[in-house]
Coordinates of C-alpha atoms in Angstrom, one line a residue:
M1 CA -76.2 -44.3 -60.6
R2 CA -78.7 -44.0 -63.6
G3 CA -75.6 -42.9 -65.9
I4 CA -73.4 -45.5 -64.3
S5 CA -75.8 -48.2 -64.9
K6 CA -76.5 -47.0 -68.7
N7 CA -72.7 -46.8 -69.5
S8 CA -72.4 -50.3 -67.4
K9 CA -74.9 -51.4 -70.2
F10 CA -72.9 -49.9 -73.3
L11 CA -69.7 -51.7 -71.8
V12 CA -71.3 -54.9 -72.0
F13 CA -72.7 -54.5 -74.9
A14 CA -68.8 -53.7 -76.3
L15 CA -67.4 -56.9 -74.7
I16 CA -70.0 -58.4 -76.2
L17 CA -69.5 -57.3 -79.8
C18 CA -65.7 -58.1 -79.3
L19 CA -66.5 -61.9 -78.1
V20 CA -69.1 -61.8 -81.1
S21 CA -66.3 -60.9 -83.5
M22 CA -64.0 -63.5 -81.9
I23 CA -66.4 -66.3 -82.3
G24 CA -67.9 -65.7 -85.5
A25 CA -64.5 -64.9 -87.2
S26 CA -62.7 -68.1 -86.0
F27 CA -65.6 -70.1 -87.3
V28 CA -65.4 -68.8 -90.5
Q29 CA -61.9 -68.9 -91.0
T30 CA -61.8 -72.8 -89.8
S31 CA -65.0 -73.7 -92.0
G32 CA -67.0 -73.9 -89.0
G33 CA -64.2 -76.1 -87.3
K34 CA -63.0 -78.2 -90.0
V35 CA -59.8 -76.6 -90.6
T36 CA -56.9 -76.4 -87.8
V37 CA -55.3 -72.8 -87.4
K38 CA -52.1 -73.0 -85.9
D39 CA -49.9 -70.0 -85.0
L40 CA -46.3 -70.4 -86.2
R41 CA -42.9 -69.2 -84.7
W42 CA -39.6 -71.4 -86.2
E43 CA -36.2 -70.4 -86.9
T44 CA -35.7 -70.7 -90.7
P45 CA -32.3 -71.4 -92.2
S46 CA -32.2 -67.5 -93.2
G47 CA -30.9 -67.4 -89.4
H48 CA -34.4 -65.6 -88.3
L49 CA -37.5 -66.3 -86.6
M50 CA -40.1 -66.4 -88.8
S51 CA -44.4 -66.2 -88.1
A52 CA -47.2 -67.6 -90.0
L53 CA -50.5 -68.8 -89.7
L54 CA -51.1 -72.4 -90.9
F55 CA -54.3 -73.6 -92.3
V56 CA -54.8 -77.6 -92.2
P57 CA -58.1 -79.2 -93.5
D58 CA -59.7 -82.1 -92.1
G59 CA -58.9 -85.0 -93.7
V60 CA -55.8 -84.6 -95.0
T61 CA -52.8 -86.6 -93.8
K62 CA -49.8 -88.1 -95.1
D63 CA -52.1 -90.9 -96.5
N64 CA -54.2 -88.2 -98.1
P65 CA -51.7 -85.7 -98.9
A66 CA -53.3 -82.1 -100.3
P67 CA -51.4 -79.4 -102.5
G68 CA -49.6 -76.3 -100.3
I69 CA -49.9 -72.7 -100.7
V70 CA -47.6 -70.4 -99.3
T71 CA -49.2 -67.0 -99.3
S72 CA -48.1 -63.6 -98.4
H73 CA -49.2 -59.7 -98.0
G74 CA -47.4 -56.5 -99.3
W75 CA -45.2 -54.1 -98.0
Y76 CA -46.5 -52.4 -94.5
N77 CA -49.1 -55.1 -94.0
N78 CA -49.0 -58.8 -92.1
R79 CA -50.2 -62.3 -92.5
E80 CA -53.3 -61.4 -91.7
M81 CA -53.7 -59.5 -94.8
Q82 CA -54.3 -62.4 -96.8
D83 CA -57.5 -63.9 -94.6
L84 CA -59.6 -63.6 -97.7
N85 CA -57.0 -66.0 -99.7
Y86 CA -56.5 -68.0 -96.8
V87 CA -60.1 -68.4 -95.8
E88 CA -61.4 -69.3 -98.8
L89 CA -58.1 -71.8 -100.4
S90 CA -58.1 -73.9 -97.0
R91 CA -62.1 -74.2 -96.9
R92 CA -61.4 -75.9 -100.6
G93 CA -58.9 -78.5 -98.8
Y94 CA -55.3 -76.8 -99.8
V95 CA -52.8 -76.4 -97.0
V96 CA -51.9 -72.8 -96.7
I97 CA -49.7 -70.8 -94.7
S98 CA -49.9 -67.3 -94.9
I99 CA -46.2 -65.6 -93.4
D100 CA -45.3 -62.5 -92.0
M101 CA -42.6 -61.7 -94.4
Y102 CA -39.3 -60.2 -92.7
G103 CA -39.7 -56.8 -90.9
H104 CA -43.4 -57.0 -90.7
G105 CA -46.0 -58.6 -88.3
N106 CA -44.4 -60.9 -85.6
S107 CA -41.3 -62.0 -88.2
D108 CA -37.7 -60.7 -87.4
A109 CA -36.4 -57.4 -88.4
I110 CA -33.7 -57.3 -91.2
A111 CA -31.8 -55.2 -93.1
A112 CA -32.6 -54.1 -96.8
T113 CA -29.7 -55.9 -97.6
E114 CA -31.3 -59.2 -97.0
W115 CA -35.0 -58.3 -98.7
Q116 CA -34.0 -60.7 -101.6
N117 CA -32.3 -63.6 -99.7
R118 CA -34.8 -66.5 -99.8
G119 CA -37.9 -64.4 -101.0
T120 CA -37.8 -62.0 -97.8
G121 CA -38.7 -65.5 -96.1
M122 CA -41.3 -66.8 -98.1
Y123 CA -38.8 -69.4 -99.6
D124 CA -37.9 -70.5 -96.1
A125 CA -41.7 -71.2 -95.9
V126 CA -41.6 -73.0 -99.0
E127 CA -39.4 -75.5 -97.5
L128 CA -41.2 -75.5 -94.3
M129 CA -44.4 -76.6 -96.4
A130 CA -42.6 -79.5 -98.6
D131 CA -41.3 -80.8 -95.0
L132 CA -45.1 -81.3 -93.7
P133 CA -45.8 -85.0 -94.1
Y134 CA -49.6 -84.1 -95.4
V135 CA -48.4 -81.6 -97.9
D136 CA -48.2 -83.0 -101.9
K137 CA -44.9 -82.2 -102.8
E138 CA -45.4 -82.0 -106.1
N139 CA -48.1 -79.3 -106.0
I140 CA -46.8 -76.4 -103.9
A141 CA -48.0 -73.1 -105.0
V142 CA -46.7 -69.3 -103.7
T143 CA -48.8 -66.3 -104.0
G144 CA -48.9 -63.0 -102.6
H145 CA -49.7 -59.4 -103.0
S146 CA -47.7 -56.5 -104.1
N147 CA -44.5 -56.9 -102.8
G148 CA -45.3 -60.7 -101.6
A149 CA -45.5 -61.5 -105.5
R150 CA -41.8 -60.2 -105.5
A151 CA -41.2 -62.1 -102.9
A152 CA -42.6 -65.3 -105.1
N153 CA -40.5 -64.1 -107.7
W154 CA -37.8 -63.9 -105.8
S155 CA -38.2 -67.3 -104.3
I156 CA -38.8 -68.8 -107.8
L157 CA -34.9 -67.4 -108.3
E158 CA -33.9 -69.2 -105.2
D159 CA -35.7 -72.3 -106.3
N160 CA -34.1 -72.2 -109.6
K161 CA -30.7 -72.7 -108.2
K162 CA -31.7 -76.6 -107.2
P163 CA -31.6 -79.0 -109.6
I164 CA -35.2 -79.3 -111.7
E165 CA -35.6 -82.4 -109.8
D166 CA -35.4 -81.1 -106.3
Q167 CA -37.3 -77.8 -107.3
L168 CA -40.3 -77.0 -105.1
I169 CA -42.3 -74.4 -106.4
S170 CA -44.6 -75.9 -109.0
S171 CA -47.0 -73.1 -109.6
A172 CA -47.2 -69.2 -108.9
L173 CA -49.7 -66.1 -108.7
L174 CA -48.4 -62.8 -108.6
I175 CA -51.1 -60.7 -107.7
A176 CA -50.3 -56.5 -108.1
N177 CA -46.9 -56.9 -109.1
D178 CA -44.8 -57.5 -112.5
A179 CA -43.7 -60.8 -113.6
M180 CA -39.6 -61.5 -114.6
Y181 CA -39.9 -60.7 -118.3
T182 CA -36.4 -61.3 -119.3
N183 CA -33.0 -63.5 -118.6
D184 CA -31.4 -59.9 -117.1
P185 CA -28.5 -61.1 -115.4
G186 CA -28.8 -58.7 -112.3
E187 CA -32.1 -58.1 -110.7
P188 CA -35.3 -59.2 -111.8
L189 CA -36.6 -57.0 -114.2
Y190 CA -40.1 -54.9 -113.4
W191 CA -40.3 -52.3 -115.8
S192 CA -38.0 -50.4 -118.1
L193 CA -36.6 -50.3 -121.2
R194 CA -34.7 -53.6 -122.3
N195 CA -30.9 -53.0 -123.2
D196 CA -28.6 -55.2 -125.3
E197 CA -28.2 -58.0 -122.5
Q198 CA -31.8 -58.2 -121.7
Q199 CA -33.8 -60.7 -123.6
Y200 CA -37.2 -62.1 -123.3
A201 CA -36.9 -65.3 -121.3
N202 CA -39.0 -67.9 -119.4
V203 CA -37.7 -67.5 -115.9
Y204 CA -40.5 -69.7 -114.9
G205 CA -39.1 -73.2 -116.7
T206 CA -42.3 -75.4 -116.1
R207 CA -44.2 -74.1 -113.5
D208 CA -47.4 -72.4 -114.1
V209 CA -47.6 -69.1 -113.7
G210 CA -50.4 -66.2 -113.7
I211 CA -51.0 -62.5 -113.2
I212 CA -53.3 -60.3 -111.5
A213 CA -52.7 -56.8 -113.2
A214 CA -55.4 -54.1 -111.9
Q215 CA -56.0 -51.2 -114.3
Y216 CA -55.4 -49.0 -111.9
D217 CA -52.2 -50.3 -110.0
E218 CA -50.3 -47.4 -108.5
F219 CA -47.0 -49.0 -109.0
F220 CA -46.5 -51.5 -111.7
F221 CA -47.5 -52.9 -115.2
R222 CA -46.2 -50.1 -116.9
S223 CA -43.9 -50.0 -119.8
L224 CA -41.2 -47.2 -120.6
Q225 CA -41.5 -46.3 -124.2
E226 CA -38.9 -45.4 -126.8
D227 CA -40.2 -41.9 -127.1
G228 CA -40.2 -41.4 -123.3
T229 CA -44.1 -42.1 -122.4
V230 CA -44.9 -44.6 -120.0
T231 CA -48.3 -47.2 -121.0
P232 CA -50.7 -46.9 -118.4
P233 CA -51.5 -50.2 -116.2
R234 CA -54.8 -50.4 -117.8
E235 CA -53.1 -50.8 -121.3
Y236 CA -50.9 -53.3 -119.6
I237 CA -52.2 -56.7 -121.4
H238 CA -51.3 -54.9 -124.7
T239 CA -47.7 -54.7 -124.1
E240 CA -44.7 -56.7 -125.0
Y241 CA -44.2 -57.5 -121.8
A242 CA -47.6 -58.9 -121.2
Q243 CA -47.6 -60.5 -124.5
S244 CA -43.9 -62.3 -124.0
F245 CA -45.2 -63.4 -120.7
L246 CA -48.5 -65.2 -122.3
N247 CA -46.0 -66.7 -124.9
F248 CA -43.8 -68.1 -122.2
G249 CA -41.2 -65.6 -122.9
I250 CA -41.1 -65.7 -126.6
D251 CA -40.3 -62.0 -128.3
P252 CA -44.1 -61.3 -128.9
S253 CA -43.6 -59.6 -132.4
E254 CA -43.0 -63.4 -133.3
K255 CA -46.2 -64.9 -131.9
E256 CA -50.0 -64.4 -131.7
T257 CA -51.8 -61.8 -129.6
R258 CA -53.6 -63.2 -126.5
D259 CA -55.8 -62.1 -124.2
Q260 CA -56.6 -61.3 -120.9
S261 CA -58.2 -64.2 -118.6
T262 CA -57.7 -67.2 -120.6
F263 CA -55.2 -70.3 -119.8
Y264 CA -52.7 -70.7 -122.1
K265 CA -50.8 -74.2 -122.0
Q266 CA -48.0 -75.1 -123.4
S267 CA -45.1 -78.1 -123.4
I268 CA -41.9 -77.3 -121.7
D269 CA -39.3 -79.6 -121.2
G270 CA -41.9 -82.5 -121.4
V271 CA -44.0 -80.5 -118.9
E272 CA -47.5 -79.0 -119.7
A273 CA -47.1 -75.4 -117.9
L274 CA -49.9 -72.5 -118.2
R275 CA -50.0 -68.8 -118.1
V276 CA -52.8 -66.7 -117.5
I277 CA -53.2 -63.0 -117.0
Y278 CA -56.4 -61.3 -115.2
T279 CA -56.8 -57.4 -115.5
P280 CA -59.7 -56.4 -113.1
N281 CA -61.1 -52.9 -112.9
Q282 CA -59.6 -51.7 -109.2
I283 CA -56.7 -50.0 -107.7
H284 CA -53.9 -51.9 -105.9
P285 CA -54.8 -52.0 -102.3
W286 CA -58.3 -53.1 -103.3
N287 CA -56.7 -56.4 -104.7
H288 CA -56.7 -57.9 -101.2
F289 CA -60.1 -56.9 -100.6
S290 CA -61.9 -57.9 -103.7
A291 CA -64.2 -60.8 -104.4
N292 CA -63.3 -60.7 -108.0
V293 CA -59.6 -61.4 -107.1
V294 CA -60.6 -64.1 -104.9
N295 CA -62.3 -65.7 -107.7
D296 CA -59.8 -65.4 -110.1
T297 CA -57.3 -66.7 -107.5
I298 CA -59.7 -69.9 -106.8
E299 CA -60.0 -70.5 -110.8
Y300 CA -56.3 -70.2 -111.2
F301 CA -55.3 -72.6 -108.2
D302 CA -58.2 -75.2 -109.7
E303 CA -56.5 -75.2 -112.8
S304 CA -53.1 -75.4 -112.0
I305 CA -52.5 -77.4 -108.6
G306 CA -56.3 -78.4 -108.8
A307 CA -58.1 -78.4 -105.3
P308 CA -59.2 -81.2 -103.5
N309 CA -62.7 -79.6 -102.6
S310 CA -64.4 -78.4 -105.7
I311 CA -66.2 -75.2 -104.6
E312 CA -67.8 -72.7 -107.4
P313 CA -65.0 -69.5 -107.6
S314 CA -68.0 -67.3 -107.1
S315 CA -69.2 -69.0 -103.6
Q316 CA -67.3 -67.1 -101.1
V317 CA -67.5 -66.8 -97.4
W318 CA -64.4 -64.2 -96.7
Q319 CA -66.8 -61.4 -96.5
W320 CA -68.6 -62.9 -93.6
K321 CA -64.8 -62.5 -91.4
V322 CA -64.8 -59.5 -92.8
F323 CA -68.2 -58.6 -91.1
F324 CA -67.2 -60.2 -87.6
N325 CA -63.9 -58.4 -87.9
F326 CA -65.3 -55.1 -88.0
L327 CA -67.7 -56.0 -85.2
G328 CA -64.9 -56.3 -82.8
L329 CA -63.5 -52.8 -84.2
V330 CA -66.6 -51.2 -83.3
G331 CA -66.4 -53.0 -80.0
F332 CA -63.0 -52.0 -79.4
F333 CA -63.3 -48.4 -79.9
M334 CA -66.8 -48.6 -77.8
F335 CA -64.7 -50.1 -74.9
I336 CA -62.3 -47.5 -74.7
V337 CA -65.1 -45.0 -74.3
T338 CA -67.3 -47.1 -71.8
F339 CA -64.7 -48.5 -69.8
T340 CA -63.0 -44.7 -69.5
K341 CA -66.2 -43.9 -67.8
F342 CA -66.7 -47.0 -66.1
M343 CA -62.8 -46.3 -64.5
L344 CA -64.2 -42.8 -63.6
S345 CA -66.7 -43.8 -61.4
T346 CA -63.8 -45.9 -58.9
E347 CA -62.9 -44.1 -56.0
A348 CA -59.1 -43.7 -57.9
F349 CA -60.2 -41.8 -60.8
R350 CA -63.4 -40.0 -59.9
S351 CA -61.8 -36.8 -58.9
L352 CA -60.9 -36.8 -63.1
K353 CA -65.1 -37.0 -63.2
A354 CA -66.7 -33.3 -64.2
Q355 CA -69.4 -32.1 -61.5
K356 CA -71.9 -32.4 -64.3
E357 CA -71.1 -33.1 -68.1
A358 CA -70.0 -30.4 -70.6
V359 CA -72.3 -28.4 -72.8
A360 CA -71.6 -26.7 -76.4
S361 CA -71.5 -23.1 -76.1
N362 CA -72.7 -20.3 -78.5
V363 CA -70.5 -18.9 -81.0
Q364 CA -70.2 -14.8 -80.4
G365 CA -71.4 -13.0 -83.4
K366 CA -69.8 -12.9 -86.9
K367 CA -66.1 -12.5 -85.7
G368 CA -66.5 -15.7 -83.5
Q369 CA -67.8 -17.4 -86.7
L370 CA -64.9 -15.7 -88.4
W371 CA -62.5 -17.7 -86.2
F372 CA -64.1 -20.8 -85.9
W373 CA -64.2 -21.4 -89.8
G374 CA -61.0 -19.9 -90.4
G375 CA -59.0 -22.0 -87.9
L376 CA -60.8 -25.2 -89.6
I377 CA -60.2 -23.9 -93.3
V378 CA -56.7 -22.8 -92.5
S379 CA -55.6 -26.5 -90.2
A380 CA -57.2 -28.1 -93.1
I381 CA -55.1 -26.3 -96.2
I382 CA -51.9 -26.7 -94.4
S383 CA -52.4 -30.6 -93.3
G384 CA -52.9 -31.1 -96.8
Y385 CA -50.1 -29.2 -97.9
S386 CA -47.5 -30.3 -95.0
Y387 CA -48.6 -34.1 -95.7
L388 CA -47.2 -33.7 -99.8
A389 CA -44.4 -31.8 -98.8
L390 CA -43.1 -34.0 -95.8
Y391 CA -42.4 -37.1 -97.6
N392 CA -39.5 -37.1 -99.6
W393 CA -38.3 -35.0 -96.5
S394 CA -39.0 -37.6 -94.2
I395 CA -37.3 -40.0 -96.6
E396 CA -33.8 -38.0 -96.8
N397 CA -33.8 -37.2 -93.2
R398 CA -35.2 -40.0 -90.8
P399 CA -32.6 -41.1 -88.5
A400 CA -31.8 -44.9 -88.4
F401 CA -33.2 -44.7 -84.6
F402 CA -36.6 -44.6 -86.4
T403 CA -37.0 -47.8 -87.9
Q404 CA -40.4 -47.6 -89.5
S405 CA -40.3 -45.1 -92.3
P406 CA -43.9 -44.5 -92.7
V407 CA -44.8 -44.1 -89.0
F408 CA -42.1 -41.5 -89.2
Y409 CA -43.1 -39.9 -92.1
I410 CA -46.8 -39.8 -90.4
G411 CA -45.6 -38.8 -87.1
A412 CA -43.9 -35.9 -88.6
W413 CA -46.7 -34.8 -90.0
S414 CA -48.8 -35.5 -86.7
V415 CA -45.7 -32.9 -85.2
V416 CA -46.6 -30.1 -87.7
M417 CA -49.9 -30.3 -87.5
G418 CA -50.4 -30.2 -83.8
I419 CA -47.7 -27.4 -83.8
V420 CA -50.0 -25.4 -86.3
T421 CA -53.2 -26.4 -84.0
L422 CA -51.9 -24.9 -81.0
V423 CA -50.4 -21.4 -82.9
I424 CA -54.3 -21.2 -83.9
L425 CA -55.5 -22.0 -80.4
F426 CA -53.1 -19.3 -79.1
L427 CA -53.9 -16.5 -81.9
S428 CA -57.6 -17.2 -81.5
Y429 CA -57.2 -17.1 -77.4
K430 CA -55.1 -14.1 -77.7
F431 CA -57.2 -11.9 -80.1
F432 CA -61.0 -13.2 -79.2
S433 CA -61.5 -15.8 -77.1
K434 CA -59.8 -14.3 -73.8
G435 CA -61.9 -11.3 -74.5
Q436 CA -65.1 -13.2 -74.6
G437 CA -64.5 -14.6 -71.1
L438 CA -63.0 -17.7 -72.0
D439 CA -61.7 -19.5 -68.8
L440 CA -58.8 -21.6 -69.8
R441 CA -59.3 -24.0 -66.3
E442 CA -63.0 -23.8 -67.1
V443 CA -62.5 -25.5 -70.4
G444 CA -60.0 -27.8 -68.9
V445 CA -56.6 -26.3 -70.8
V446 CA -55.3 -26.0 -67.4
I447 CA -55.3 -28.7 -65.1
S448 CA -53.6 -29.3 -61.8
L449 CA -50.3 -31.5 -61.8
K450 CA -51.9 -34.2 -59.7
S451 CA -55.1 -34.4 -61.9
L452 CA -52.2 -34.5 -65.1
W453 CA -50.6 -37.6 -63.4
K454 CA -53.6 -39.4 -62.7
T455 CA -54.9 -38.3 -66.6
I456 CA -51.7 -40.3 -67.7
V457 CA -52.1 -43.6 -65.8
L458 CA -55.8 -43.6 -66.6
A459 CA -54.9 -43.4 -70.2
V460 CA -52.2 -46.4 -69.8
I461 CA -54.7 -48.4 -68.1
V462 CA -57.6 -47.7 -70.5
S463 CA -55.3 -48.4 -73.5
S464 CA -53.9 -51.7 -72.1
A465 CA -57.2 -53.0 -71.4
A466 CA -58.7 -52.2 -74.9
Y467 CA -55.5 -54.5 -76.3
S468 CA -56.3 -57.2 -73.6
L469 CA -59.0 -57.7 -75.7
V470 CA -56.6 -58.2 -78.7
F471 CA -54.5 -60.4 -77.4
I472 CA -57.4 -62.8 -76.0
A473 CA -58.6 -63.0 -79.5
D474 CA -55.1 -63.8 -80.8
Y475 CA -54.4 -66.2 -78.3
F476 CA -58.0 -68.0 -78.4
F477 CA -59.2 -67.8 -81.5
K478 CA -56.4 -66.7 -83.9
T479 CA -58.4 -63.1 -84.7
D480 CA -57.9 -59.5 -84.3
F481 CA -60.1 -56.2 -85.1
R482 CA -60.1 -55.2 -88.5
I483 CA -61.5 -54.1 -92.0
W484 CA -59.5 -53.6 -95.1
V485 CA -56.6 -51.3 -94.2
I486 CA -57.3 -50.5 -90.5
A487 CA -56.4 -52.9 -88.3
I488 CA -55.9 -53.6 -84.6
K489 CA -53.6 -56.8 -83.7
A490 CA -51.9 -58.4 -81.4
F491 CA -48.0 -57.8 -81.1
T492 CA -44.7 -58.9 -79.8
P493 CA -42.8 -57.1 -77.2
D494 CA -40.5 -55.3 -79.1
K495 CA -43.1 -53.5 -81.1
L496 CA -43.9 -51.7 -77.5
V497 CA -40.1 -50.0 -78.0
E498 CA -41.0 -48.9 -81.5
A499 CA -44.2 -47.3 -80.0
L500 CA -42.4 -45.6 -77.4
K501 CA -40.2 -44.2 -80.0
Y502 CA -43.0 -42.8 -81.7
L503 CA -45.4 -42.0 -79.3
P504 CA -44.5 -38.4 -78.5
F505 CA -45.0 -37.5 -82.0
F506 CA -48.7 -38.5 -82.1
L507 CA -49.5 -37.1 -78.5
I508 CA -48.6 -33.8 -79.8
F509 CA -51.1 -34.1 -82.5
Y510 CA -53.8 -35.8 -80.8
V511 CA -53.7 -33.7 -77.9
A512 CA -53.6 -30.5 -79.3
N513 CA -56.6 -31.9 -81.9
S514 CA -58.4 -32.6 -78.3
I515 CA -57.9 -29.1 -76.9
A516 CA -59.1 -27.8 -80.7
V517 CA -62.4 -29.9 -80.8
N518 CA -63.2 -29.8 -77.4
S519 CA -62.0 -27.1 -75.5
F520 CA -62.2 -24.4 -78.2
N521 CA -64.4 -25.5 -80.9
F522 CA -67.2 -27.5 -79.0
I523 CA -70.1 -24.7 -79.6
A524 CA -73.1 -24.5 -81.4
S525 CA -75.5 -21.7 -82.7
S526 CA -79.1 -21.9 -81.8
K527 CA -79.9 -23.6 -85.1
S528 CA -78.2 -26.6 -84.4
R529 CA -77.1 -29.3 -82.0
E530 CA -74.0 -30.7 -80.7
W531 CA -74.3 -33.7 -83.2
V532 CA -73.8 -31.4 -86.0
N533 CA -70.6 -29.8 -84.5
T534 CA -69.2 -32.8 -83.6
S535 CA -69.7 -34.1 -87.0
L536 CA -68.2 -31.0 -88.5
L537 CA -65.0 -31.5 -86.5
A538 CA -64.7 -34.8 -87.4
I539 CA -65.2 -34.0 -91.4
F540 CA -62.7 -31.1 -90.9
N541 CA -60.2 -33.5 -89.2
G542 CA -60.2 -35.6 -92.1
L543 CA -60.6 -33.3 -95.1
S544 CA -57.4 -32.7 -96.5
A545 CA -56.7 -36.5 -96.7
A546 CA -60.1 -36.8 -98.2
V547 CA -59.3 -34.4 -100.7
I548 CA -55.9 -35.6 -101.6
V549 CA -57.6 -39.0 -102.3
L550 CA -60.2 -37.7 -104.6
I551 CA -57.8 -35.7 -106.7
Q552 CA -55.4 -38.6 -107.0
Y553 CA -58.0 -41.4 -107.8
T554 CA -60.4 -38.9 -110.2
H555 CA -57.4 -37.7 -112.3
F556 CA -55.9 -41.5 -112.3
F557 CA -59.1 -43.0 -113.7
I558 CA -59.7 -40.3 -116.1
Q559 CA -55.8 -39.7 -117.2
G560 CA -54.8 -43.3 -116.6
D561 CA -52.2 -42.3 -113.7
V562 CA -51.9 -40.7 -110.9
Y563 CA -51.9 -37.0 -110.0
F564 CA -49.3 -36.7 -107.5
T565 CA -46.1 -37.8 -109.2
D566 CA -43.5 -35.7 -106.8
V567 CA -44.0 -38.1 -104.3
S568 CA -44.1 -41.9 -104.3
N569 CA -47.8 -43.4 -105.1
I570 CA -48.1 -45.0 -101.7
V571 CA -49.1 -41.5 -100.1
G572 CA -52.0 -42.0 -101.3
I573 CA -52.7 -45.1 -100.3
W574 CA -51.3 -44.2 -96.7
L575 CA -54.3 -41.9 -96.4
F576 CA -57.4 -44.5 -96.8
P577 CA -56.8 -45.4 -92.8
I578 CA -56.1 -42.0 -92.1
I579 CA -59.7 -40.6 -93.4
V580 CA -61.2 -42.6 -90.9
I581 CA -58.4 -42.5 -87.6
I582 CA -58.3 -38.9 -87.5
P583 CA -62.1 -38.1 -88.0
L584 CA -63.0 -40.8 -85.4
A585 CA -60.6 -38.8 -83.3
A586 CA -63.1 -36.0 -82.8
I587 CA -66.1 -38.4 -81.8
I588 CA -64.0 -40.4 -79.7
T589 CA -62.5 -37.6 -77.4
R590 CA -65.6 -35.6 -77.6
K591 CA -67.6 -38.4 -75.8
I592 CA -64.6 -38.8 -73.2
F593 CA -64.8 -34.8 -72.6
R594 CA -68.2 -34.7 -71.9
V595 CA -67.9 -36.3 -68.5
T596 CA -64.4 -34.9 -67.4
K597 CA -64.2 -31.7 -69.1
N598 CA -60.5 -33.0 -69.3
P599 CA -59.1 -32.7 -73.2
Y600 CA -55.8 -34.4 -72.1
L601 CA -57.3 -37.8 -71.5
G602 CA -59.2 -38.8 -74.8
G603 CA -56.0 -37.1 -76.7
I604 CA -53.7 -39.3 -74.6
I605 CA -55.4 -42.7 -75.0
Y606 CA -56.2 -41.9 -78.3
A607 CA -52.4 -41.1 -79.3
I608 CA -51.6 -44.6 -77.4
I609 CA -54.0 -46.9 -79.6
V610 CA -53.3 -45.0 -83.0
T611 CA -49.5 -45.3 -82.3
I612 CA -49.5 -49.1 -82.1
M613 CA -52.0 -49.9 -84.5
M614 CA -49.2 -47.8 -86.7
V615 CA -46.1 -49.5 -85.4
T616 CA -47.8 -53.1 -85.4
N617 CA -49.2 -52.9 -88.9
T618 CA -46.3 -51.5 -91.0
L619 CA -42.6 -52.7 -91.9
T620 CA -39.5 -52.5 -89.6
Q621 CA -36.3 -52.0 -91.4
Y622 CA -32.9 -52.0 -89.8

């Protein structure tokens, strides 16, 4: 009873953390109740359902309209990733719409051929913004990160189809993506050699336009030179493209050299327009988690369309929302463990609880040390190599049935590493552990079908209960649990279908990993404690990912570009959440194993959670 009472306290604490997260994050994003937040769903002229969050500051009315800003996330993200912008901009009196681009979040998925149509949904949101009676129609802006900036470019091309007097977009801030530098008759030019048909041009007309170009952007702000070399992004401000942009589309050889972080203004068809480029010293994904970028964004819109409530750009509160969202993330994972233990005390699942807690066993001699360390090192090496090797294979061989390319790639890697783990465990058991008297039933590898069935049912119940907290946060507070690239969010029913497609991939890995961590490697020497073992296994779980990231970005910061050039630069970025998620698996499954001696329960729960996390935070493409 004392153990149950202690666990109940932690369960209540987990729920309190989640509740504090919901209330606190909501308080920040509504500016203490001064901004109304609405969850929008509407059928657009594109013929698709679009999802967005609308932020309307108090005092904004038909008689007192405010400038409007449509903002967008990048590829493989969702509308909540723009929280730093919509918190700060709505706080300053702008009406803000933060969209889920088509194929993302709660918006409809579309074919790749439709991406450019109406700015992947951004222009649909611009038209909605223009129809709101409390929005100043003369001051509607667009901004976005990465492919959200590309959506802004495409939206401007859509807007350009209208007569000048009917155009809706007056300002654009492109974050982490290039501008349209030339009058290319086809696709907008991002970076390449110009040909005879391409001349520098002011595609943006009388609109104000700014660019935020990170000096270590993994994808953009490069120029292919005549000699075949490519300029690194940290030299972008000195390139012809940047200088042409700052000189309003004129060939830079004919104009003065212009600097970063300076507003340049010029009369275009009788209208004063401005251009500016900011070059923060950071990488591409850090742009949407950066106080410097927020500062530049606020400064730009202050100058371009004017903030109804003037607040210094350096005065920022979005970090408090991050703090409260993070509390929810901690509470979420704490709930998984404590709720699992609570359910094990019920009549239905009491049989899954061990008679006594599992404890670490000692390593048996030098041969045991060799198998232990050898297995960890070999697994880490294969993990890093296979991660890089599988990217191009997954792009070329992904069946149409799997509509989420990143999840298929990570899923294929998970299958490979799950099989590698099982092979290492088999060899370890056959050539060492069996001879040392390891009982597979005693360590939970062999269980009855009845126990396995109960294990699966309990895993589903725990996962569902955990996500119910997320839906409560979404429904009542319009918040979720996240920090930077790690996000637990509410989702539409179609994502469950996607999750079922990929769940077997992640079950293979996380169940195998749980068996390895708990049934084979739950060991300690006389000089160490159990937490040392847990920490070590957590570190090795994420070691290959951390090493790849370290190599990639050390080379980038020294040489000016990334190290692994045979694969897409995005593979490094996709490792950021993995560096946390996979090590956390060792900790979560260990805590559950200690009270069950059942490696399958924690592995299945974690596989379900990770699968849903992945399919709800990426691009779905038909």
